[in-house]
């Protein structure tokens, strides 16, 4: 059902059967050009559901009433569909849980920036 009805995510996640193997590999290579991927979210997230999907976690097969599994247990990760597992294993995925702010507050919250973003940027500072 998901692959048939959702347009955007199956393409981005390299799950669509309409994507050629060559295109899937190209997308994966491009994703793996990242040095770091910052995944930030918290339990007061009010747009993304479940909030854990801000860190690539998702519901189990039981659907929206089921428990949420962490990134490492998802198909995207286990099958390394677009390079998430590879990037994570080489230390390129950084997760920062920051509770207490809503979705539209993440951009402007100074404490979140100090906690989650600035430590990632320090190595690139002059």
PDB file of C-alpha atoms in Angstrom:
ATOM      1  CA  UNK A   1       0.000   0.000   0.000  1.00  0.00           C
ATOM      2  CA  UNK A   2       2.720   2.496   1.000  1.00  0.00           C
ATOM      3  CA  UNK A   3       4.704   2.009  -2.205  1.00  0.00           C
ATOM      4  CA  UNK A   4       1.550   2.318  -4.295  1.00  0.00           C
ATOM      5  CA  UNK A   5       0.030   5.358  -2.641  1.00  0.00           C
ATOM      6  CA  UNK A   6       2.898   7.525  -1.413  1.00  0.00           C
ATOM      7  CA  UNK A   7       4.851   9.332  -4.114  1.00  0.00           C
ATOM      8  CA  UNK A   8       7.639  11.258  -2.396  1.00  0.00           C
ATOM      9  CA  UNK A   9       9.168   9.012   0.272  1.00  0.00           C
ATOM     10  CA  UNK A  10       9.573   5.770  -1.730  1.00  0.00           C
ATOM     11  CA  UNK A  11      11.547   7.743  -4.302  1.00  0.00           C
ATOM     12  CA  UNK A  12      13.716   9.554  -1.741  1.00  0.00           C
ATOM     13  CA  UNK A  13      14.268   6.359   0.264  1.00  0.00           C
ATOM     14  CA  UNK A  14      15.243   4.342  -2.842  1.00  0.00           C
ATOM     15  CA  UNK A  15      12.313   1.965  -2.275  1.00  0.00           C
ATOM     16  CA  UNK A  16      10.377   2.580  -5.474  1.00  0.00           C
ATOM     17  CA  UNK A  17      10.348  -0.321  -7.950  1.00  0.00           C
ATOM     18  CA  UNK A  18      10.336   2.313 -10.708  1.00  0.00           C
ATOM     19  CA  UNK A  19      13.909   3.382  -9.952  1.00  0.00           C
ATOM     20  CA  UNK A  20      16.581   1.591 -11.958  1.00  0.00           C
ATOM     21  CA  UNK A  21      19.443  -0.128 -10.120  1.00  0.00           C
ATOM     22  CA  UNK A  22      21.848   2.406 -11.662  1.00  0.00           C
ATOM     23  CA  UNK A  23      19.782   5.337 -10.389  1.00  0.00           C
ATOM     24  CA  UNK A  24      19.527   3.785  -6.920  1.00  0.00           C
ATOM     25  CA  UNK A  25      23.300   3.406  -6.804  1.00  0.00           C
ATOM     26  CA  UNK A  26      23.794   7.002  -7.991  1.00  0.00           C
ATOM     27  CA  UNK A  27      21.502   8.299  -5.236  1.00  0.00           C
ATOM     28  CA  UNK A  28      23.318   6.227  -2.629  1.00  0.00           C
ATOM     29  CA  UNK A  29      26.723   7.505  -3.782  1.00  0.00           C
ATOM     30  CA  UNK A  30      25.456  11.080  -3.565  1.00  0.00           C
ATOM     31  CA  UNK A  31      24.058  10.575  -0.053  1.00  0.00           C
ATOM     32  CA  UNK A  32      27.359   9.112   1.065  1.00  0.00           C
ATOM     33  CA  UNK A  33      29.147  12.316   0.059  1.00  0.00           C
ATOM     34  CA  UNK A  34      27.870  13.749   3.337  1.00  0.00           C
ATOM     35  CA  UNK A  35      30.404  14.088   6.132  1.00  0.00           C
ATOM     36  CA  UNK A  36      27.746  14.441   8.823  1.00  0.00           C
ATOM     37  CA  UNK A  37      23.985  14.085   9.005  1.00  0.00           C
ATOM     38  CA  UNK A  38      22.414  15.787  12.015  1.00  0.00           C
ATOM     39  CA  UNK A  39      19.127  14.194  13.095  1.00  0.00           C
ATOM     40  CA  UNK A  40      17.345  16.335  15.659  1.00  0.00           C
ATOM     41  CA  UNK A  41      13.985  15.776  17.304  1.00  0.00           C
ATOM     42  CA  UNK A  42      12.159  15.490  20.564  1.00  0.00           C
ATOM     43  CA  UNK A  43       8.983  14.241  22.168  1.00  0.00           C
ATOM     44  CA  UNK A  44       7.202  17.586  21.836  1.00  0.00           C
ATOM     45  CA  UNK A  45       7.490  17.492  18.023  1.00  0.00           C
ATOM     46  CA  UNK A  46       4.016  18.387  16.759  1.00  0.00           C
ATOM     47  CA  UNK A  47       4.298  17.977  12.971  1.00  0.00           C
ATOM     48  CA  UNK A  48       6.319  14.819  12.284  1.00  0.00           C
ATOM     49  CA  UNK A  49       4.639  11.622  13.482  1.00  0.00           C
ATOM     50  CA  UNK A  50       6.011   9.652  15.157  1.00  0.00           C
ATOM     51  CA  UNK A  51       8.530  12.163  16.442  1.00  0.00           C
ATOM     52  CA  UNK A  52      11.173   9.404  16.341  1.00  0.00           C
ATOM     53  CA  UNK A  53      11.029   9.499  12.551  1.00  0.00           C
ATOM     54  CA  UNK A  54      13.050  12.734  12.819  1.00  0.00           C
ATOM     55  CA  UNK A  55      15.812  10.217  13.557  1.00  0.00           C
ATOM     56  CA  UNK A  56      14.612   7.621  11.021  1.00  0.00           C
ATOM     57  CA  UNK A  57      12.709   5.596  13.618  1.00  0.00           C
ATOM     58  CA  UNK A  58       9.243   4.445  12.608  1.00  0.00           C
ATOM     59  CA  UNK A  59       6.193   2.421  13.523  1.00  0.00           C
ATOM     60  CA  UNK A  60       6.322  -1.372  13.392  1.00  0.00           C
ATOM     61  CA  UNK A  61       4.238  -3.360  10.926  1.00  0.00           C
ATOM     62  CA  UNK A  62       1.349  -3.098  13.403  1.00  0.00           C
ATOM     63  CA  UNK A  63       0.693   0.363  12.012  1.00  0.00           C
ATOM     64  CA  UNK A  64       0.097   3.667  13.699  1.00  0.00           C
ATOM     65  CA  UNK A  65      -1.035   2.053  16.944  1.00  0.00           C
ATOM     66  CA  UNK A  66       2.100  -0.065  17.207  1.00  0.00           C
ATOM     67  CA  UNK A  67       5.348   0.620  18.930  1.00  0.00           C
ATOM     68  CA  UNK A  68       8.101   2.680  17.346  1.00  0.00           C
ATOM     69  CA  UNK A  69      11.354   1.011  16.352  1.00  0.00           C
ATOM     70  CA  UNK A  70      14.697   2.815  16.235  1.00  0.00           C
ATOM     71  CA  UNK A  71      16.508   3.647  13.008  1.00  0.00           C
ATOM     72  CA  UNK A  72      18.731   0.565  13.256  1.00  0.00           C
ATOM     73  CA  UNK A  73      15.711  -1.768  13.068  1.00  0.00           C
ATOM     74  CA  UNK A  74      14.045  -0.181  10.021  1.00  0.00           C
ATOM     75  CA  UNK A  75      14.188  -1.642   6.526  1.00  0.00           C
ATOM     76  CA  UNK A  76      15.809   1.581   5.264  1.00  0.00           C
ATOM     77  CA  UNK A  77      18.719   1.014   7.614  1.00  0.00           C
ATOM     78  CA  UNK A  78      19.016  -2.785   7.610  1.00  0.00           C
ATOM     79  CA  UNK A  79      19.044  -2.958   3.798  1.00  0.00           C
ATOM     80  CA  UNK A  80      21.073   0.261   3.518  1.00  0.00           C
ATOM     81  CA  UNK A  81      18.721   1.416   0.765  1.00  0.00           C
ATOM     82  CA  UNK A  82      20.258   4.860   0.346  1.00  0.00           C
ATOM     83  CA  UNK A  83      23.407   4.659   2.477  1.00  0.00           C
ATOM     84  CA  UNK A  84      22.080   5.486   5.951  1.00  0.00           C
ATOM     85  CA  UNK A  85      23.641   2.399   7.544  1.00  0.00           C
ATOM     86  CA  UNK A  86      26.970   2.984   5.818  1.00  0.00           C
ATOM     87  CA  UNK A  87      27.037   6.646   6.877  1.00  0.00           C
ATOM     88  CA  UNK A  88      26.083   5.701  10.450  1.00  0.00           C
ATOM     89  CA  UNK A  89      28.718   2.965  10.699  1.00  0.00           C
ATOM     90  CA  UNK A  90      31.443   5.377   9.624  1.00  0.00           C
ATOM     91  CA  UNK A  91      30.377   7.860  12.317  1.00  0.00           C
ATOM     92  CA  UNK A  92      28.560  10.267  10.025  1.00  0.00           C
ATOM     93  CA  UNK A  93      25.118  10.178  11.682  1.00  0.00           C
ATOM     94  CA  UNK A  94      24.704  12.333  14.762  1.00  0.00           C
ATOM     95  CA  UNK A  95      21.449  12.142  16.716  1.00  0.00           C
ATOM     96  CA  UNK A  96      20.443  14.849  19.119  1.00  0.00           C
ATOM     97  CA  UNK A  97      17.283  14.467  21.149  1.00  0.00           C
ATOM     98  CA  UNK A  98      16.018  17.869  22.220  1.00  0.00           C
ATOM     99  CA  UNK A  99      12.681  17.835  24.055  1.00  0.00           C
ATOM    100  CA  UNK A 100      10.517  20.785  24.995  1.00  0.00           C
ATOM    101  CA  UNK A 101      10.110  22.637  21.718  1.00  0.00           C
ATOM    102  CA  UNK A 102       7.651  22.303  18.861  1.00  0.00           C
ATOM    103  CA  UNK A 103       8.488  21.770  15.188  1.00  0.00           C
ATOM    104  CA  UNK A 104       8.507  25.416  14.139  1.00  0.00           C
ATOM    105  CA  UNK A 105      10.610  26.396  17.159  1.00  0.00           C
ATOM    106  CA  UNK A 106      13.619  24.277  16.212  1.00  0.00           C
ATOM    107  CA  UNK A 107      14.967  26.828  13.757  1.00  0.00           C
ATOM    108  CA  UNK A 108      15.088  29.696  16.244  1.00  0.00           C
ATOM    109  CA  UNK A 109      15.853  27.942  19.523  1.00  0.00           C
ATOM    110  CA  UNK A 110      19.304  29.081  20.693  1.00  0.00           C
ATOM    111  CA  UNK A 111      19.699  26.300  23.259  1.00  0.00           C
ATOM    112  CA  UNK A 112      19.015  23.635  20.628  1.00  0.00           C
ATOM    113  CA  UNK A 113      21.551  25.304  18.323  1.00  0.00           C
ATOM    114  CA  UNK A 114      24.190  25.305  21.102  1.00  0.00           C
ATOM    115  CA  UNK A 115      23.434  21.694  22.019  1.00  0.00           C
ATOM    116  CA  UNK A 116      22.896  20.036  18.648  1.00  0.00           C
ATOM    117  CA  UNK A 117      24.335  22.163  15.833  1.00  0.00           C
ATOM    118  CA  UNK A 118      27.355  24.126  17.054  1.00  0.00           C
ATOM    119  CA  UNK A 119      29.308  21.043  18.212  1.00  0.00           C
ATOM    120  CA  UNK A 120      29.064  19.698  14.657  1.00  0.00           C
ATOM    121  CA  UNK A 121      30.302  22.951  13.154  1.00  0.00           C
ATOM    122  CA  UNK A 122      33.291  23.485  15.484  1.00  0.00           C
ATOM    123  CA  UNK A 123      35.679  21.335  13.419  1.00  0.00           C
ATOM    124  CA  UNK A 124      34.988  23.595  10.429  1.00  0.00           C
ATOM    125  CA  UNK A 125      35.535  26.886  12.263  1.00  0.00           C
ATOM    126  CA  UNK A 126      38.560  28.946  11.295  1.00  0.00           C
TER     127      UNK A 126
END
